[in-house]
mmCIF file of C-alpha atoms and ligand atoms in Angstrom:
data_model
loop_
_atom_site.group_PDB
_atom_site.id
_atom_site.type_symbol
_atom_site.label_atom_id
_atom_site.label_comp_id
_atom_site.label_asym_id
_atom_site.label_seq_id
_atom_site.Cartn_x
_atom_site.Cartn_y
_atom_site.Cartn_z
ATOM 1 C CA MET A 1 -74.566 66.496 -11.664
ATOM 2 C CA ASN A 2 -71.562 64.445 -12.686
ATOM 3 C CA GLN A 3 -69.983 64.339 -16.095
ATOM 4 C CA ASN A 4 -70.240 60.843 -17.547
ATOM 5 C CA ARG A 5 -68.046 58.496 -15.477
ATOM 6 C CA LYS A 6 -68.636 55.384 -17.550
ATOM 7 C CA GLY A 7 -65.486 53.511 -18.483
ATOM 8 C CA LEU A 8 -63.779 54.143 -21.821
ATOM 9 C CA LEU A 9 -62.154 51.394 -23.847
ATOM 10 C CA LEU A 10 -58.866 53.025 -24.863
ATOM 11 C CA VAL A 11 -56.627 51.441 -27.480
ATOM 12 C CA VAL A 12 -53.083 52.793 -27.539
ATOM 13 C CA SER A 13 -50.775 51.650 -30.342
ATOM 14 C CA GLY A 14 -47.561 52.842 -31.883
ATOM 15 C CA PRO A 15 -44.244 51.505 -33.098
ATOM 16 C CA ALA A 16 -41.913 49.693 -30.711
ATOM 17 C CA GLY A 17 -39.690 52.229 -28.954
ATOM 18 C CA VAL A 18 -42.079 55.168 -29.348
ATOM 19 C CA GLY A 19 -42.689 55.419 -25.593
ATOM 20 C CA LYS A 20 -46.300 54.247 -25.401
ATOM 21 C CA GLY A 21 -45.547 52.106 -22.347
ATOM 22 C CA THR A 22 -44.165 55.106 -20.448
ATOM 23 C CA ILE A 23 -47.188 57.221 -21.392
ATOM 24 C CA ASN A 24 -49.627 54.498 -20.347
ATOM 25 C CA ASN A 25 -47.844 53.833 -17.048
ATOM 26 C CA THR A 26 -48.066 57.512 -16.145
ATOM 27 C CA LEU A 27 -51.761 57.590 -17.021
ATOM 28 C CA ILE A 28 -52.573 54.699 -14.720
ATOM 29 C CA GLU A 29 -50.402 56.087 -11.902
ATOM 30 C CA ARG A 30 -52.213 59.425 -12.030
ATOM 31 C CA ASN A 31 -55.753 58.188 -12.609
ATOM 32 C CA SER A 32 -57.119 55.533 -10.264
ATOM 33 C CA ASP A 33 -60.114 54.990 -12.557
ATOM 34 C CA ILE A 34 -57.922 53.920 -15.494
ATOM 35 C CA ARG A 35 -56.565 50.366 -15.606
ATOM 36 C CA MET A 36 -54.123 48.635 -17.896
ATOM 37 C CA SER A 37 -55.178 45.419 -19.554
ATOM 38 C CA VAL A 38 -52.468 42.756 -19.186
ATOM 39 C CA SER A 39 -52.087 40.790 -22.422
ATOM 40 C CA ALA A 40 -51.139 37.145 -22.727
ATOM 41 C CA THR A 41 -48.174 36.231 -24.927
ATOM 42 C CA THR A 42 -46.048 33.260 -25.918
ATOM 43 C CA ARG A 43 -42.859 35.346 -26.261
ATOM 44 C CA ALA A 44 -40.143 34.980 -23.622
ATOM 45 C CA PRO A 45 -40.009 37.558 -20.824
ATOM 46 C CA ARG A 46 -37.453 40.361 -21.274
ATOM 47 C CA PRO A 47 -35.151 41.078 -18.319
ATOM 48 C CA GLY A 48 -37.224 42.658 -15.562
ATOM 49 C CA GLU A 49 -40.608 41.611 -16.961
ATOM 50 C CA ILE A 50 -42.901 39.992 -14.420
ATOM 51 C CA ASP A 51 -45.584 37.401 -15.159
ATOM 52 C CA GLY A 52 -49.028 38.877 -14.515
ATOM 53 C CA VAL A 53 -47.693 42.449 -14.481
ATOM 54 C CA HIS A 54 -46.219 43.071 -17.944
ATOM 55 C CA TYR A 55 -47.781 40.031 -19.619
ATOM 56 C CA PHE A 56 -49.247 36.669 -18.733
ATOM 57 C CA PHE A 57 -46.487 34.482 -20.191
ATOM 58 C CA LYS A 58 -47.982 31.352 -21.753
ATOM 59 C CA THR A 59 -46.817 28.302 -23.680
ATOM 60 C CA GLU A 60 -48.200 27.762 -27.199
ATOM 61 C CA ALA A 61 -50.459 25.015 -25.858
ATOM 62 C CA GLU A 62 -51.818 27.177 -23.029
ATOM 63 C CA PHE A 63 -52.461 30.058 -25.409
ATOM 64 C CA GLU A 64 -54.226 27.847 -27.946
ATOM 65 C CA LYS A 65 -56.409 26.423 -25.183
ATOM 66 C CA MET A 66 -57.466 29.969 -24.257
ATOM 67 C CA ILE A 67 -58.291 30.660 -27.931
ATOM 68 C CA ALA A 68 -60.470 27.546 -28.029
ATOM 69 C CA GLU A 69 -62.255 28.657 -24.860
ATOM 70 C CA GLY A 70 -63.084 32.058 -26.419
ATOM 71 C CA ALA A 71 -61.117 33.807 -23.664
ATOM 72 C CA PHE A 72 -59.720 36.571 -25.904
ATOM 73 C CA LEU A 73 -61.283 39.866 -26.887
ATOM 74 C CA GLU A 74 -58.775 39.794 -29.763
ATOM 75 C CA TYR A 75 -55.541 37.930 -30.412
ATOM 76 C CA MET A 76 -52.971 37.576 -33.135
ATOM 77 C CA ARG A 77 -49.560 36.350 -34.128
ATOM 78 C CA VAL A 78 -47.181 39.309 -34.186
ATOM 79 C CA PHE A 79 -43.947 39.188 -36.217
ATOM 80 C CA ASP A 80 -45.069 35.677 -37.366
ATOM 81 C CA LEU A 81 -43.459 34.383 -34.214
ATOM 82 C CA HIS A 82 -45.494 34.814 -31.062
ATOM 83 C CA TYR A 83 -49.077 35.012 -30.048
ATOM 84 C CA TYR A 84 -50.379 38.097 -28.247
ATOM 85 C CA GLY A 85 -53.948 38.426 -26.980
ATOM 86 C CA THR A 86 -56.217 40.520 -24.770
ATOM 87 C CA PRO A 87 -58.034 38.478 -22.116
ATOM 88 C CA LYS A 88 -61.716 39.378 -22.354
ATOM 89 C CA SER A 89 -62.932 38.921 -18.776
ATOM 90 C CA PHE A 90 -60.788 41.626 -17.114
ATOM 91 C CA VAL A 91 -61.735 44.279 -19.695
ATOM 92 C CA GLU A 92 -65.450 43.562 -19.500
ATOM 93 C CA GLN A 93 -65.412 43.507 -15.698
ATOM 94 C CA GLU A 94 -63.622 46.864 -15.402
ATOM 95 C CA LEU A 95 -65.816 48.607 -17.991
ATOM 96 C CA SER A 96 -68.965 47.330 -16.319
ATOM 97 C CA GLU A 97 -67.725 48.798 -13.010
ATOM 98 C CA GLY A 98 -67.174 52.208 -14.607
ATOM 99 C CA ARG A 99 -63.389 52.143 -14.947
ATOM 100 C CA SER A 100 -61.542 52.862 -18.197
ATOM 101 C CA VAL A 101 -59.186 50.273 -19.632
ATOM 102 C CA ILE A 102 -56.110 50.817 -21.801
ATOM 103 C CA LEU A 103 -55.229 48.129 -24.352
ATOM 104 C CA GLU A 104 -51.626 48.525 -25.521
ATOM 105 C CA ILE A 105 -51.933 46.439 -28.648
ATOM 106 C CA ASP A 106 -50.713 46.373 -32.228
ATOM 107 C CA VAL A 107 -52.511 47.971 -35.175
ATOM 108 C CA HIS A 108 -54.198 44.762 -36.353
ATOM 109 C CA GLY A 109 -55.599 44.074 -32.899
ATOM 110 C CA ALA A 110 -56.753 47.692 -32.732
ATOM 111 C CA MET A 111 -58.723 47.302 -35.965
ATOM 112 C CA ARG A 112 -60.440 44.213 -34.560
ATOM 113 C CA VAL A 113 -61.319 45.995 -31.323
ATOM 114 C CA LYS A 114 -62.751 48.919 -33.302
ATOM 115 C CA ALA A 115 -64.944 46.539 -35.313
ATOM 116 C CA ALA A 116 -66.225 44.801 -32.175
ATOM 117 C CA TYR A 117 -66.490 47.943 -29.970
ATOM 118 C CA PRO A 118 -67.267 50.949 -32.195
ATOM 119 C CA ASP A 119 -67.144 53.358 -29.244
ATOM 120 C CA ALA A 120 -63.554 52.387 -28.359
ATOM 121 C CA VAL A 121 -61.121 55.318 -28.559
ATOM 122 C CA LEU A 122 -58.095 54.586 -30.743
ATOM 123 C CA ILE A 123 -54.950 56.611 -30.051
ATOM 124 C CA PHE A 124 -51.783 56.222 -32.129
ATOM 125 C CA ILE A 125 -48.523 57.345 -30.535
ATOM 126 C CA ALA A 126 -46.148 58.584 -33.252
ATOM 127 C CA PRO A 127 -42.441 59.435 -33.056
ATOM 128 C CA PRO A 128 -41.301 62.962 -33.944
ATOM 129 C CA SER A 129 -39.274 61.408 -36.787
ATOM 130 C CA MET A 130 -38.275 57.959 -37.984
ATOM 131 C CA SER A 131 -34.595 58.614 -37.252
ATOM 132 C CA GLU A 132 -35.506 59.508 -33.663
ATOM 133 C CA LEU A 133 -37.486 56.249 -33.413
ATOM 134 C CA LYS A 134 -34.488 54.235 -34.607
ATOM 135 C CA SER A 135 -32.166 55.807 -32.087
ATOM 136 C CA ARG A 136 -34.690 55.180 -29.248
ATOM 137 C CA LEU A 137 -34.913 51.520 -30.292
ATOM 138 C CA ILE A 138 -31.125 51.158 -30.319
ATOM 139 C CA HIS A 139 -30.703 52.908 -26.962
ATOM 140 C CA ARG A 140 -33.375 50.761 -25.319
ATOM 141 C CA GLY A 141 -30.802 47.970 -25.678
ATOM 142 C CA THR A 142 -33.209 45.096 -25.074
ATOM 143 C CA GLU A 143 -33.149 43.511 -28.546
ATOM 144 C CA SER A 144 -30.587 42.191 -31.021
ATOM 145 C CA SER A 145 -29.803 44.365 -34.049
ATOM 146 C CA GLU A 146 -31.731 41.924 -36.251
ATOM 147 C CA VAL A 147 -34.870 42.321 -34.104
ATOM 148 C CA ILE A 148 -34.393 46.105 -34.061
ATOM 149 C CA GLU A 149 -34.260 46.152 -37.889
ATOM 150 C CA ARG A 150 -37.438 44.079 -38.082
ATOM 151 C CA ARG A 151 -39.257 46.318 -35.615
ATOM 152 C CA PHE A 152 -38.143 49.390 -37.533
ATOM 153 C CA GLU A 153 -39.528 47.935 -40.779
ATOM 154 C CA THR A 154 -42.761 47.049 -38.959
ATOM 155 C CA ALA A 155 -43.028 50.684 -37.831
ATOM 156 C CA TYR A 156 -43.485 51.761 -41.466
ATOM 157 C CA GLN A 157 -46.248 49.165 -41.930
ATOM 158 C CA GLU A 158 -47.939 50.356 -38.722
ATOM 159 C CA LEU A 159 -47.953 53.952 -39.979
ATOM 160 C CA GLU A 160 -50.236 52.791 -42.807
ATOM 161 C CA PHE A 161 -52.990 52.357 -40.195
ATOM 162 C CA VAL A 162 -52.803 55.793 -38.549
ATOM 163 C CA LYS A 163 -55.672 57.174 -40.607
ATOM 164 C CA GLN A 164 -58.023 54.613 -39.104
ATOM 165 C CA TYR A 165 -57.292 55.838 -35.567
ATOM 166 C CA ASP A 166 -59.284 58.556 -33.823
ATOM 167 C CA TYR A 167 -56.240 60.477 -32.562
ATOM 168 C CA VAL A 168 -52.513 60.734 -33.201
ATOM 169 C CA VAL A 169 -50.221 61.941 -30.417
ATOM 170 C CA VAL A 170 -46.606 62.783 -31.261
ATOM 171 C CA ASN A 171 -44.280 61.781 -28.448
ATOM 172 C CA ASP A 172 -41.769 64.587 -28.916
ATOM 173 C CA ILE A 173 -41.617 65.709 -25.288
ATOM 174 C CA LEU A 174 -42.917 63.065 -22.900
ATOM 175 C CA ASP A 175 -44.825 65.406 -20.560
ATOM 176 C CA LEU A 176 -46.602 67.022 -23.500
ATOM 177 C CA ALA A 177 -47.537 63.650 -24.995
ATOM 178 C CA ILE A 178 -48.991 62.568 -21.638
ATOM 179 C CA ALA A 179 -50.942 65.824 -21.307
ATOM 180 C CA ARG A 180 -52.342 65.458 -24.842
ATOM 181 C CA THR A 181 -53.464 61.908 -24.102
ATOM 182 C CA GLU A 182 -55.154 62.998 -20.858
ATOM 183 C CA GLN A 183 -56.922 65.784 -22.744
ATOM 184 C CA ILE A 184 -58.205 63.255 -25.295
ATOM 185 C CA ILE A 185 -59.586 61.082 -22.491
ATOM 186 C CA SER A 186 -61.203 64.085 -20.863
ATOM 187 C CA ALA A 187 -62.792 65.252 -24.134
ATOM 188 C CA GLU A 188 -64.045 61.753 -24.918
ATOM 189 C CA ARG A 189 -65.824 61.633 -21.553
ATOM 190 C CA CYS A 190 -67.611 64.871 -22.520
ATOM 191 C CA ARG A 191 -68.933 63.582 -25.845
ATOM 192 C CA VAL A 192 -72.670 64.145 -26.080
ATOM 193 C CA TYR A 193 -73.423 60.556 -27.019
ATOM 194 C CA ARG A 194 -71.679 59.292 -23.877
ATOM 195 C CA ASN A 195 -73.749 61.598 -21.669
ATOM 196 C CA GLY A 196 -77.281 60.723 -22.724
ATOM 197 C CA GLU A 197 -78.335 59.754 -19.197
ATOM 198 C CA MET A 198 -77.083 62.993 -17.653
ATOM 199 C CA ILE A 199 -78.809 65.092 -20.356
ATOM 200 C CA GLU A 200 -82.085 63.240 -19.862
ATOM 201 C CA LYS A 201 -81.872 63.912 -16.115
ATOM 202 C CA LEU A 202 -81.367 67.626 -16.793
ATOM 203 C CA GLN A 203 -84.366 67.690 -19.106
ATOM 204 C CA GLY A 204 -86.527 65.680 -16.715
ATOM 205 C CA GLY A 205 -85.663 67.932 -13.774
ATOM 206 C CA ARG A 206 -87.963 70.741 -14.984
ATOM 207 C CA ASN A 207 -91.108 69.373 -13.335
ATOM 208 C CA ALA A 208 -89.349 69.081 -9.988
ATOM 209 C CA LEU A 209 -88.651 72.850 -9.832
HETATM 210 P P1 5GP B 1 -43.591 43.521 -27.231
HETATM 211 O O1 5GP B 1 -43.095 42.147 -27.598
HETATM 212 O O2 5GP B 1 -42.608 44.605 -27.611
HETATM 213 O O3 5GP B 1 -44.015 43.615 -25.796
HETATM 214 O O4 5GP B 1 -44.904 43.782 -28.103
HETATM 215 C C1 5GP B 1 -44.879 43.571 -29.467
HETATM 216 C C2 5GP B 1 -46.156 44.096 -30.103
HETATM 217 O O5 5GP B 1 -47.282 43.323 -29.675
HETATM 218 C C3 5GP B 1 -46.454 45.547 -29.761
HETATM 219 O O6 5GP B 1 -46.848 46.216 -30.958
HETATM 220 C C4 5GP B 1 -47.626 45.417 -28.817
HETATM 221 O O7 5GP B 1 -48.442 46.562 -28.860
HETATM 222 C C5 5GP B 1 -48.331 44.194 -29.362
HETATM 223 N N1 5GP B 1 -49.226 43.562 -28.392
HETATM 224 C C6 5GP B 1 -49.037 43.403 -27.072
HETATM 225 N N2 5GP B 1 -50.101 42.814 -26.512
HETATM 226 C C7 5GP B 1 -51.010 42.602 -27.505
HETATM 227 C C8 5GP B 1 -52.328 42.040 -27.544
HETATM 228 O O8 5GP B 1 -52.905 41.618 -26.553
HETATM 229 N N3 5GP B 1 -52.919 41.986 -28.760
HETATM 230 C C9 5GP B 1 -52.328 42.455 -29.890
HETATM 231 N N4 5GP B 1 -53.020 42.383 -31.030
HETATM 232 N N5 5GP B 1 -51.099 43.003 -29.883
HETATM 233 C C10 5GP B 1 -50.447 43.076 -28.711
#
């Protein structure tokens, strides 16, 4: 009999520069039954970012039309500048077909997902130290120093939310952080409440023997 193969709604957050994107990309490369939700945003693409792969890049008007149509599972304005949102249809489709979906979203979005989907699994990726986070942000080299400062300040605000997550994974050594995240996913699939159908089948099998 199979362990529960129903899809998990996985929310992965963490400060900019912590390496959550790298962890998530490895998870989806290794596990064909895990998909990445592609968010919509009104921010400009960074060099190398592709529309429909990293984000769906939208104008303000397009984004606000999607809000009005109820197309988002959650959305918000991050850094008081740009909209970011999770399109609902992809997530619901994948979950209903038994695949797990990762939402790489900020802490506020995560809280909204948790309220709407109490069985979502919230994982916070933390840096080994704040000084290490700052140096990763600087070395990434994709933002101006002003933006880096703002993101670093935001990191402290994001840490306030860690206690509302289900798990915290320190990204000290990338391979270890990936392994820890895979172990969380594996353990979550084994939770008794996610395996009710399988347990009932075991119990019901007695008469057939
Ligand atoms: P970035 O501009 O660096 O790609 O993302 C900025 C922040 O927006 C990150 O904290 C990221 O997790 C968050 N974010 C990306 N997509 C979404 C989304 O769909 N919803 C919410 N609430 N936050 C998002």
